[in-house]
Amino acid sequence: MKLGFIGFGNMASAIADGLVSAKALSSEQIYASAKNWEKLCKNTSARGIHACRDTGEVIECSDMLVVAVKPYQVRDVLSPYINQLNGKILVSVAAGMTFECYEEFLPAGVHHISTIPNTPVSICEGIIACEQRHSLTQQEYDVFFNLFSHIGLVQPVETHLLSVAGTVAGCGPAFAAMFLEALSDAGVKHGLPRALSYRLASQMLAGTAKLQLATNAHPGQMKDAVCSPGGTTIVGVSALEKNGFRHAVIDAIDAIENK
């Protein structure tokens, strides 16, 4: 299996890092092209990945192609090479580019699937939301699923849910990082050394998430389990509610979906 990236920005490099870290692929099996040749060479040489001069070279060298350019660039980048795409597995990570978007310009016989990954794929703890509607054969889908399962949860969703699934999974890390930073700032305010405050807050978030995944407990139940009557935690929960914590999170998702 040889994997090619058409575009090699943050998400593409995160996927590549995860696959190599998981030993799903070696760096020698990965190829990439990008508009900025100097930046591409810098990013690929550091990883031992092959840098390709153009999209055509990546296509020629690869069995599976990850389309990782900006959504508005996809058609212009792929159109000159459409005749080279037959027999390739095309995996899109361009937000908003659904199955129908690709069907508008790709010829019959080009098999593709649309996904929205998040950055924790770089440490094999990511989410890859993928559109249920695709044109991969069962064998091709199995190859895709098995490869990307090395770097995270591959979660099929209906087309009308792909955007919000990608928002929750893809934008959520930024919100979680903001909460992590704020919680750490509070710890520092009350005397914790910065590094220790970050470590405690990060482990708390990771542990809480793993607990929910392991038990499938309702988040409200998990909150209640920590809130003793008249205790310290419920006082903090009350302060968050007073300041509109829940509404702020929901409003952030609304703002993205209405963009």
PDB file of C-alpha atoms in Angstrom:
ATOM      1  CA  MET A   1       0.000   0.000   0.000  1.00  0.00           C
ATOM      2  CA  LYS A   2       1.295   3.417  -1.016  1.00  0.00           C
ATOM      3  CA  LEU A   3      -0.498   6.497   0.301  1.00  0.00           C
ATOM      4  CA  GLY A   4      -0.399   9.878  -1.392  1.00  0.00           C
ATOM      5  CA  PHE A   5      -1.383  13.267  -0.008  1.00  0.00           C
ATOM      6  CA  ILE A   6      -2.606  15.956  -2.360  1.00  0.00           C
ATOM      7  CA  GLY A   7      -1.872  18.905  -0.115  1.00  0.00           C
ATOM      8  CA  PHE A   8       0.282  18.498   2.972  1.00  0.00           C
ATOM      9  CA  GLY A   9      -0.892  20.946   5.620  1.00  0.00           C
ATOM     10  CA  ASN A  10      -1.684  20.379   9.289  1.00  0.00           C
ATOM     11  CA  MET A  11      -4.331  17.692   8.820  1.00  0.00           C
ATOM     12  CA  ALA A  12      -2.409  15.733   6.203  1.00  0.00           C
ATOM     13  CA  SER A  13       0.750  15.751   8.304  1.00  0.00           C
ATOM     14  CA  ALA A  14      -1.264  14.695  11.378  1.00  0.00           C
ATOM     15  CA  ILE A  15      -2.641  11.688   9.464  1.00  0.00           C
ATOM     16  CA  ALA A  16       0.818  10.778   8.172  1.00  0.00           C
ATOM     17  CA  ASP A  17       2.349  11.070  11.643  1.00  0.00           C
ATOM     18  CA  GLY A  18      -0.339   8.840  13.124  1.00  0.00           C
ATOM     19  CA  LEU A  19      -0.028   6.140  10.479  1.00  0.00           C
ATOM     20  CA  VAL A  20       3.756   5.992  10.827  1.00  0.00           C
ATOM     21  CA  SER A  21       3.551   6.062  14.631  1.00  0.00           C
ATOM     22  CA  ALA A  22       1.042   3.185  14.550  1.00  0.00           C
ATOM     23  CA  LYS A  23       3.341   1.304  12.158  1.00  0.00           C
ATOM     24  CA  ALA A  24       0.408   1.020   9.753  1.00  0.00           C
ATOM     25  CA  LEU A  25       2.702   2.434   7.064  1.00  0.00           C
ATOM     26  CA  SER A  26       6.361   3.323   6.859  1.00  0.00           C
ATOM     27  CA  SER A  27       7.399   6.811   5.807  1.00  0.00           C
ATOM     28  CA  GLU A  28       8.773   5.231   2.616  1.00  0.00           C
ATOM     29  CA  GLN A  29       5.211   4.294   1.638  1.00  0.00           C
ATOM     30  CA  ILE A  30       3.952   7.883   1.827  1.00  0.00           C
ATOM     31  CA  TYR A  31       4.061  10.538  -0.908  1.00  0.00           C
ATOM     32  CA  ALA A  32       2.929  14.164  -0.850  1.00  0.00           C
ATOM     33  CA  SER A  33       2.556  17.200  -3.070  1.00  0.00           C
ATOM     34  CA  ALA A  34       1.740  20.803  -2.180  1.00  0.00           C
ATOM     35  CA  LYS A  35       1.694  24.223  -3.782  1.00  0.00           C
ATOM     36  CA  ASN A  36       4.631  25.529  -1.727  1.00  0.00           C
ATOM     37  CA  TRP A  37       7.590  23.355  -2.744  1.00  0.00           C
ATOM     38  CA  GLU A  38      10.032  24.667  -0.120  1.00  0.00           C
ATOM     39  CA  LYS A  39       7.563  24.169   2.720  1.00  0.00           C
ATOM     40  CA  LEU A  40       6.658  20.721   1.385  1.00  0.00           C
ATOM     41  CA  CYS A  41      10.313  19.661   1.280  1.00  0.00           C
ATOM     42  CA  LYS A  42      10.822  20.891   4.834  1.00  0.00           C
ATOM     43  CA  ASN A  43       7.762  19.021   6.134  1.00  0.00           C
ATOM     44  CA  THR A  44       8.428  15.795   4.242  1.00  0.00           C
ATOM     45  CA  SER A  45      12.184  15.555   4.773  1.00  0.00           C
ATOM     46  CA  ALA A  46      11.692  15.812   8.524  1.00  0.00           C
ATOM     47  CA  ARG A  47       9.430  12.754   8.309  1.00  0.00           C
ATOM     48  CA  GLY A  48      11.243  10.751   5.635  1.00  0.00           C
ATOM     49  CA  ILE A  49       8.266  11.114   3.286  1.00  0.00           C
ATOM     50  CA  HIS A  50       8.610  11.433  -0.504  1.00  0.00           C
ATOM     51  CA  ALA A  51       8.040  14.962  -1.828  1.00  0.00           C
ATOM     52  CA  CYS A  52       6.416  15.054  -5.272  1.00  0.00           C
ATOM     53  CA  ARG A  53       6.643  17.947  -7.696  1.00  0.00           C
ATOM     54  CA  ASP A  54       2.978  17.887  -8.670  1.00  0.00           C
ATOM     55  CA  THR A  55      -0.357  16.148  -8.196  1.00  0.00           C
ATOM     56  CA  GLY A  56       0.214  13.894 -11.192  1.00  0.00           C
ATOM     57  CA  GLU A  57       3.354  12.434  -9.650  1.00  0.00           C
ATOM     58  CA  VAL A  58       1.567  11.701  -6.364  1.00  0.00           C
ATOM     59  CA  ILE A  59      -1.278   9.983  -8.199  1.00  0.00           C
ATOM     60  CA  GLU A  60       1.142   7.876 -10.221  1.00  0.00           C
ATOM     61  CA  CYS A  61       3.021   6.727  -7.107  1.00  0.00           C
ATOM     62  CA  SER A  62       0.013   5.960  -4.874  1.00  0.00           C
ATOM     63  CA  ASP A  63      -2.718   3.355  -4.396  1.00  0.00           C
ATOM     64  CA  MET A  64      -4.784   5.534  -2.062  1.00  0.00           C
ATOM     65  CA  LEU A  65      -4.998   9.324  -2.316  1.00  0.00           C
ATOM     66  CA  VAL A  66      -5.918  11.732   0.468  1.00  0.00           C
ATOM     67  CA  VAL A  67      -7.322  14.991  -0.898  1.00  0.00           C
ATOM     68  CA  ALA A  68      -6.190  17.517   1.709  1.00  0.00           C
ATOM     69  CA  VAL A  69      -6.408  20.882  -0.038  1.00  0.00           C
ATOM     70  CA  LYS A  70      -8.890  23.649   0.788  1.00  0.00           C
ATOM     71  CA  PRO A  71     -12.456  22.842  -0.336  1.00  0.00           C
ATOM     72  CA  TYR A  72     -12.503  25.626  -2.926  1.00  0.00           C
ATOM     73  CA  GLN A  73      -9.297  24.245  -4.465  1.00  0.00           C
ATOM     74  CA  VAL A  74     -10.401  20.629  -4.870  1.00  0.00           C
ATOM     75  CA  ARG A  75     -11.941  20.795  -8.336  1.00  0.00           C
ATOM     76  CA  ASP A  76      -9.129  22.882  -9.836  1.00  0.00           C
ATOM     77  CA  VAL A  77      -6.445  20.641  -8.322  1.00  0.00           C
ATOM     78  CA  LEU A  78      -7.993  17.330  -9.426  1.00  0.00           C
ATOM     79  CA  SER A  79      -9.574  18.218 -12.777  1.00  0.00           C
ATOM     80  CA  PRO A  80      -6.349  18.134 -14.858  1.00  0.00           C
ATOM     81  CA  TYR A  81      -5.603  14.616 -13.589  1.00  0.00           C
ATOM     82  CA  ILE A  82      -9.052  13.013 -13.704  1.00  0.00           C
ATOM     83  CA  ASN A  83      -7.993  10.374 -16.220  1.00  0.00           C
ATOM     84  CA  GLN A  84      -5.262   9.169 -13.841  1.00  0.00           C
ATOM     85  CA  LEU A  85      -7.648   8.536 -10.934  1.00  0.00           C
ATOM     86  CA  ASN A  86      -9.241   5.294 -12.135  1.00  0.00           C
ATOM     87  CA  GLY A  87      -8.261   2.404  -9.905  1.00  0.00           C
ATOM     88  CA  LYS A  88      -7.268   4.690  -7.025  1.00  0.00           C
ATOM     89  CA  ILE A  89      -9.021   4.977  -3.656  1.00  0.00           C
ATOM     90  CA  LEU A  90      -9.815   8.665  -3.170  1.00  0.00           C
ATOM     91  CA  VAL A  91     -10.257   9.821   0.448  1.00  0.00           C
ATOM     92  CA  SER A  92     -11.327  13.433   0.915  1.00  0.00           C
ATOM     93  CA  VAL A  93     -10.555  15.318   4.122  1.00  0.00           C
ATOM     94  CA  ALA A  94     -11.744  18.643   2.684  1.00  0.00           C
ATOM     95  CA  ALA A  95     -14.527  19.980   4.916  1.00  0.00           C
ATOM     96  CA  GLY A  96     -17.865  20.414   3.178  1.00  0.00           C
ATOM     97  CA  MET A  97     -16.920  18.296   0.156  1.00  0.00           C
ATOM     98  CA  THR A  98     -19.563  15.569   0.242  1.00  0.00           C
ATOM     99  CA  PHE A  99     -20.126  12.624  -2.087  1.00  0.00           C
ATOM    100  CA  GLU A 100     -22.368  14.740  -4.336  1.00  0.00           C
ATOM    101  CA  CYS A 101     -19.733  17.480  -4.621  1.00  0.00           C
ATOM    102  CA  TYR A 102     -17.260  14.999  -6.086  1.00  0.00           C
ATOM    103  CA  GLU A 103     -19.872  13.327  -8.282  1.00  0.00           C
ATOM    104  CA  GLU A 104     -20.401  16.673 -10.025  1.00  0.00           C
ATOM    105  CA  PHE A 105     -16.987  16.549 -11.682  1.00  0.00           C
ATOM    106  CA  LEU A 106     -15.425  13.106 -11.231  1.00  0.00           C
ATOM    107  CA  PRO A 107     -16.120  10.590 -14.012  1.00  0.00           C
ATOM    108  CA  ALA A 108     -17.782   7.254 -13.357  1.00  0.00           C
ATOM    109  CA  GLY A 109     -15.283   4.716 -12.154  1.00  0.00           C
ATOM    110  CA  VAL A 110     -13.415   7.029  -9.779  1.00  0.00           C
ATOM    111  CA  HIS A 111     -14.131   5.659  -6.323  1.00  0.00           C
ATOM    112  CA  HIS A 112     -14.203   8.127  -3.441  1.00  0.00           C
ATOM    113  CA  ILE A 113     -15.287   8.684   0.162  1.00  0.00           C
ATOM    114  CA  SER A 114     -15.602  11.942   2.109  1.00  0.00           C
ATOM    115  CA  THR A 115     -14.280  12.210   5.664  1.00  0.00           C
ATOM    116  CA  ILE A 116     -13.608  14.790   8.369  1.00  0.00           C
ATOM    117  CA  PRO A 117     -10.757  13.774  10.711  1.00  0.00           C
ATOM    118  CA  ASN A 118      -9.491  15.673  13.744  1.00  0.00           C
ATOM    119  CA  THR A 119      -5.935  16.477  14.794  1.00  0.00           C
ATOM    120  CA  PRO A 120      -5.576  13.822  17.553  1.00  0.00           C
ATOM    121  CA  VAL A 121      -5.134  11.320  14.700  1.00  0.00           C
ATOM    122  CA  SER A 122      -1.474  12.326  14.968  1.00  0.00           C
ATOM    123  CA  ILE A 123      -1.235  10.326  18.216  1.00  0.00           C
ATOM    124  CA  CYS A 124      -3.687   7.606  17.107  1.00  0.00           C
ATOM    125  CA  GLU A 125      -6.474   9.006  19.314  1.00  0.00           C
ATOM    126  CA  GLY A 126      -8.509  10.742  16.650  1.00  0.00           C
ATOM    127  CA  ILE A 127     -11.946  10.601  15.102  1.00  0.00           C
ATOM    128  CA  ILE A 128     -12.541  10.117  11.391  1.00  0.00           C
ATOM    129  CA  ALA A 129     -16.162  10.949  10.589  1.00  0.00           C
ATOM    130  CA  CYS A 130     -16.936   9.460   7.173  1.00  0.00           C
ATOM    131  CA  GLU A 131     -19.947   9.824   4.914  1.00  0.00           C
ATOM    132  CA  GLN A 132     -22.022   6.650   4.674  1.00  0.00           C
ATOM    133  CA  ARG A 133     -22.662   7.343   1.020  1.00  0.00           C
ATOM    134  CA  HIS A 134     -19.570   6.598  -1.047  1.00  0.00           C
ATOM    135  CA  SER A 135     -18.523   4.790  -4.224  1.00  0.00           C
ATOM    136  CA  LEU A 136     -15.856   2.461  -2.830  1.00  0.00           C
ATOM    137  CA  THR A 137     -16.219  -1.260  -3.397  1.00  0.00           C
ATOM    138  CA  GLN A 138     -16.499  -3.364  -0.252  1.00  0.00           C
ATOM    139  CA  GLN A 139     -12.873  -4.396  -0.625  1.00  0.00           C
ATOM    140  CA  GLU A 140     -11.756  -0.781  -1.061  1.00  0.00           C
ATOM    141  CA  TYR A 141     -13.832   0.315   1.926  1.00  0.00           C
ATOM    142  CA  ASP A 142     -12.271  -2.412   4.058  1.00  0.00           C
ATOM    143  CA  VAL A 143      -8.802  -1.192   3.053  1.00  0.00           C
ATOM    144  CA  PHE A 144      -9.757   2.390   3.954  1.00  0.00           C
ATOM    145  CA  PHE A 145     -11.440   1.394   7.229  1.00  0.00           C
ATOM    146  CA  ASN A 146      -8.629  -0.867   8.380  1.00  0.00           C
ATOM    147  CA  LEU A 147      -5.933   1.699   7.584  1.00  0.00           C
ATOM    148  CA  PHE A 148      -7.620   4.685   9.221  1.00  0.00           C
ATOM    149  CA  SER A 149      -8.706   2.647  12.243  1.00  0.00           C
ATOM    150  CA  HIS A 150      -5.039   2.649  13.225  1.00  0.00           C
ATOM    151  CA  ILE A 151      -5.254   6.378  13.982  1.00  0.00           C
ATOM    152  CA  GLY A 152      -8.695   6.752  15.519  1.00  0.00           C
ATOM    153  CA  LEU A 153     -12.375   5.918  15.611  1.00  0.00           C
ATOM    154  CA  VAL A 154     -13.776   5.627  12.085  1.00  0.00           C
ATOM    155  CA  GLN A 155     -17.402   6.703  12.468  1.00  0.00           C
ATOM    156  CA  PRO A 156     -19.760   6.486   9.467  1.00  0.00           C
ATOM    157  CA  VAL A 157     -22.558   9.083   9.491  1.00  0.00           C
ATOM    158  CA  GLU A 158     -25.382  10.029   7.157  1.00  0.00           C
ATOM    159  CA  THR A 159     -24.660  12.841   4.726  1.00  0.00           C
ATOM    160  CA  HIS A 160     -26.825  15.411   6.500  1.00  0.00           C
ATOM    161  CA  LEU A 161     -24.935  14.753   9.754  1.00  0.00           C
ATOM    162  CA  LEU A 162     -21.396  14.840   8.340  1.00  0.00           C
ATOM    163  CA  SER A 163     -20.977  18.574   8.849  1.00  0.00           C
ATOM    164  CA  VAL A 164     -22.040  18.685  12.502  1.00  0.00           C
ATOM    165  CA  ALA A 165     -20.171  15.448  13.274  1.00  0.00           C
ATOM    166  CA  GLY A 166     -17.071  17.048  11.812  1.00  0.00           C
ATOM    167  CA  THR A 167     -17.701  20.222  13.791  1.00  0.00           C
ATOM    168  CA  VAL A 168     -18.024  18.416  17.119  1.00  0.00           C
ATOM    169  CA  ALA A 169     -15.025  16.169  16.457  1.00  0.00           C
ATOM    170  CA  GLY A 170     -12.904  18.558  14.407  1.00  0.00           C
ATOM    171  CA  CYS A 171     -13.486  21.890  16.151  1.00  0.00           C
ATOM    172  CA  GLY A 172     -13.960  20.358  19.594  1.00  0.00           C
ATOM    173  CA  PRO A 173     -10.208  20.014  20.255  1.00  0.00           C
ATOM    174  CA  ALA A 174      -9.899  23.817  20.076  1.00  0.00           C
ATOM    175  CA  PHE A 175     -12.702  24.228  22.616  1.00  0.00           C
ATOM    176  CA  ALA A 176     -11.199  21.546  24.850  1.00  0.00           C
ATOM    177  CA  ALA A 177      -7.821  23.302  24.631  1.00  0.00           C
ATOM    178  CA  MET A 178      -9.442  26.595  25.641  1.00  0.00           C
ATOM    179  CA  PHE A 179     -11.047  24.908  28.663  1.00  0.00           C
ATOM    180  CA  LEU A 180      -7.733  23.247  29.485  1.00  0.00           C
ATOM    181  CA  GLU A 181      -5.954  26.597  29.331  1.00  0.00           C
ATOM    182  CA  ALA A 182      -8.586  28.347  31.459  1.00  0.00           C
ATOM    183  CA  LEU A 183      -8.580  25.581  34.073  1.00  0.00           C
ATOM    184  CA  SER A 184      -4.786  25.679  34.189  1.00  0.00           C
ATOM    185  CA  ASP A 185      -4.816  29.470  34.528  1.00  0.00           C
ATOM    186  CA  ALA A 186      -7.120  29.098  37.513  1.00  0.00           C
ATOM    187  CA  GLY A 187      -4.723  26.616  39.075  1.00  0.00           C
ATOM    188  CA  VAL A 188      -1.818  29.025  38.546  1.00  0.00           C
ATOM    189  CA  LYS A 189      -3.880  31.866  40.008  1.00  0.00           C
ATOM    190  CA  HIS A 190      -4.205  29.849  43.190  1.00  0.00           C
ATOM    191  CA  GLY A 191      -0.555  28.852  43.402  1.00  0.00           C
ATOM    192  CA  LEU A 192       0.089  25.819  41.201  1.00  0.00           C
ATOM    193  CA  PRO A 193       3.235  25.900  39.055  1.00  0.00           C
ATOM    194  CA  ARG A 194       2.283  26.284  35.383  1.00  0.00           C
ATOM    195  CA  ALA A 195       3.670  22.931  34.199  1.00  0.00           C
ATOM    196  CA  LEU A 196       1.992  21.056  37.045  1.00  0.00           C
ATOM    197  CA  SER A 197      -1.306  22.834  36.444  1.00  0.00           C
ATOM    198  CA  TYR A 198      -1.256  21.842  32.757  1.00  0.00           C
ATOM    199  CA  ARG A 199      -0.365  18.255  33.626  1.00  0.00           C
ATOM    200  CA  LEU A 200      -3.182  17.901  36.155  1.00  0.00           C
ATOM    201  CA  ALA A 201      -5.777  19.501  33.877  1.00  0.00           C
ATOM    202  CA  SER A 202      -4.731  17.439  30.845  1.00  0.00           C
ATOM    203  CA  GLN A 203      -4.787  14.153  32.733  1.00  0.00           C
ATOM    204  CA  MET A 204      -8.170  15.049  34.206  1.00  0.00           C
ATOM    205  CA  LEU A 205      -9.645  15.642  30.738  1.00  0.00           C
ATOM    206  CA  ALA A 206      -8.110  12.465  29.322  1.00  0.00           C
ATOM    207  CA  GLY A 207      -9.221  10.363  32.283  1.00  0.00           C
ATOM    208  CA  THR A 208     -12.765  11.740  32.280  1.00  0.00           C
ATOM    209  CA  ALA A 209     -13.142  11.051  28.557  1.00  0.00           C
ATOM    210  CA  LYS A 210     -11.788   7.514  28.922  1.00  0.00           C
ATOM    211  CA  LEU A 211     -14.141   6.872  31.848  1.00  0.00           C
ATOM    212  CA  GLN A 212     -17.160   7.917  29.782  1.00  0.00           C
ATOM    213  CA  LEU A 213     -16.076   5.773  26.842  1.00  0.00           C
ATOM    214  CA  ALA A 214     -15.418   2.779  29.095  1.00  0.00           C
ATOM    215  CA  THR A 215     -18.693   2.997  31.030  1.00  0.00           C
ATOM    216  CA  ASN A 216     -20.994   4.741  28.524  1.00  0.00           C
ATOM    217  CA  ALA A 217     -22.240   6.737  31.516  1.00  0.00           C
ATOM    218  CA  HIS A 218     -24.381   9.810  30.886  1.00  0.00           C
ATOM    219  CA  PRO A 219     -22.238  12.938  31.378  1.00  0.00           C
ATOM    220  CA  GLY A 220     -24.830  14.282  33.789  1.00  0.00           C
ATOM    221  CA  GLN A 221     -24.500  11.132  35.871  1.00  0.00           C
ATOM    222  CA  MET A 222     -20.726  11.554  35.919  1.00  0.00           C
ATOM    223  CA  LYS A 223     -21.128  15.153  37.058  1.00  0.00           C
ATOM    224  CA  ASP A 224     -23.568  14.158  39.809  1.00  0.00           C
ATOM    225  CA  ALA A 225     -21.168  11.489  41.064  1.00  0.00           C
ATOM    226  CA  VAL A 226     -18.613  14.199  41.871  1.00  0.00           C
ATOM    227  CA  CYS A 227     -21.064  16.713  43.361  1.00  0.00           C
ATOM    228  CA  SER A 228     -21.569  16.055  47.085  1.00  0.00           C
ATOM    229  CA  PRO A 229     -24.435  17.955  48.775  1.00  0.00           C
ATOM    230  CA  GLY A 230     -23.065  21.264  50.014  1.00  0.00           C
ATOM    231  CA  GLY A 231     -19.621  20.358  48.652  1.00  0.00           C
ATOM    232  CA  THR A 232     -17.021  22.242  46.657  1.00  0.00           C
ATOM    233  CA  THR A 233     -17.757  20.798  43.207  1.00  0.00           C
ATOM    234  CA  ILE A 234     -21.414  21.840  43.164  1.00  0.00           C
ATOM    235  CA  VAL A 235     -20.340  25.383  44.019  1.00  0.00           C
ATOM    236  CA  GLY A 236     -18.102  25.379  40.942  1.00  0.00           C
ATOM    237  CA  VAL A 237     -20.846  23.845  38.780  1.00  0.00           C
ATOM    238  CA  SER A 238     -23.211  26.574  39.957  1.00  0.00           C
ATOM    239  CA  ALA A 239     -20.686  29.246  38.951  1.00  0.00           C
ATOM    240  CA  LEU A 240     -20.310  27.715  35.479  1.00  0.00           C
ATOM    241  CA  GLU A 241     -24.089  27.598  35.039  1.00  0.00           C
ATOM    242  CA  LYS A 242     -24.412  31.212  36.209  1.00  0.00           C
ATOM    243  CA  ASN A 243     -21.903  32.280  33.568  1.00  0.00           C
ATOM    244  CA  GLY A 244     -23.598  30.390  30.743  1.00  0.00           C
ATOM    245  CA  PHE A 245     -21.018  27.637  30.244  1.00  0.00           C
ATOM    246  CA  ARG A 246     -23.373  25.217  28.472  1.00  0.00           C
ATOM    247  CA  HIS A 247     -24.912  27.917  26.310  1.00  0.00           C
ATOM    248  CA  ALA A 248     -21.471  29.181  25.251  1.00  0.00           C
ATOM    249  CA  VAL A 249     -20.495  25.702  24.020  1.00  0.00           C
ATOM    250  CA  ILE A 250     -23.775  25.156  22.169  1.00  0.00           C
ATOM    251  CA  ASP A 251     -23.591  28.656  20.702  1.00  0.00           C
ATOM    252  CA  ALA A 252     -20.092  27.916  19.368  1.00  0.00           C
ATOM    253  CA  ILE A 253     -21.402  24.902  17.433  1.00  0.00           C
ATOM    254  CA  ASP A 254     -24.376  26.952  16.178  1.00  0.00           C
ATOM    255  CA  ALA A 255     -22.025  29.684  14.952  1.00  0.00           C
ATOM    256  CA  ILE A 256     -19.915  27.195  12.997  1.00  0.00           C
ATOM    257  CA  GLU A 257     -22.885  25.383  11.455  1.00  0.00           C
ATOM    258  CA  ASN A 258     -24.475  28.699  10.447  1.00  0.00           C
ATOM    259  CA  LYS A 259     -21.247  30.062   8.920  1.00  0.00           C
TER     260      LYS A 259
END
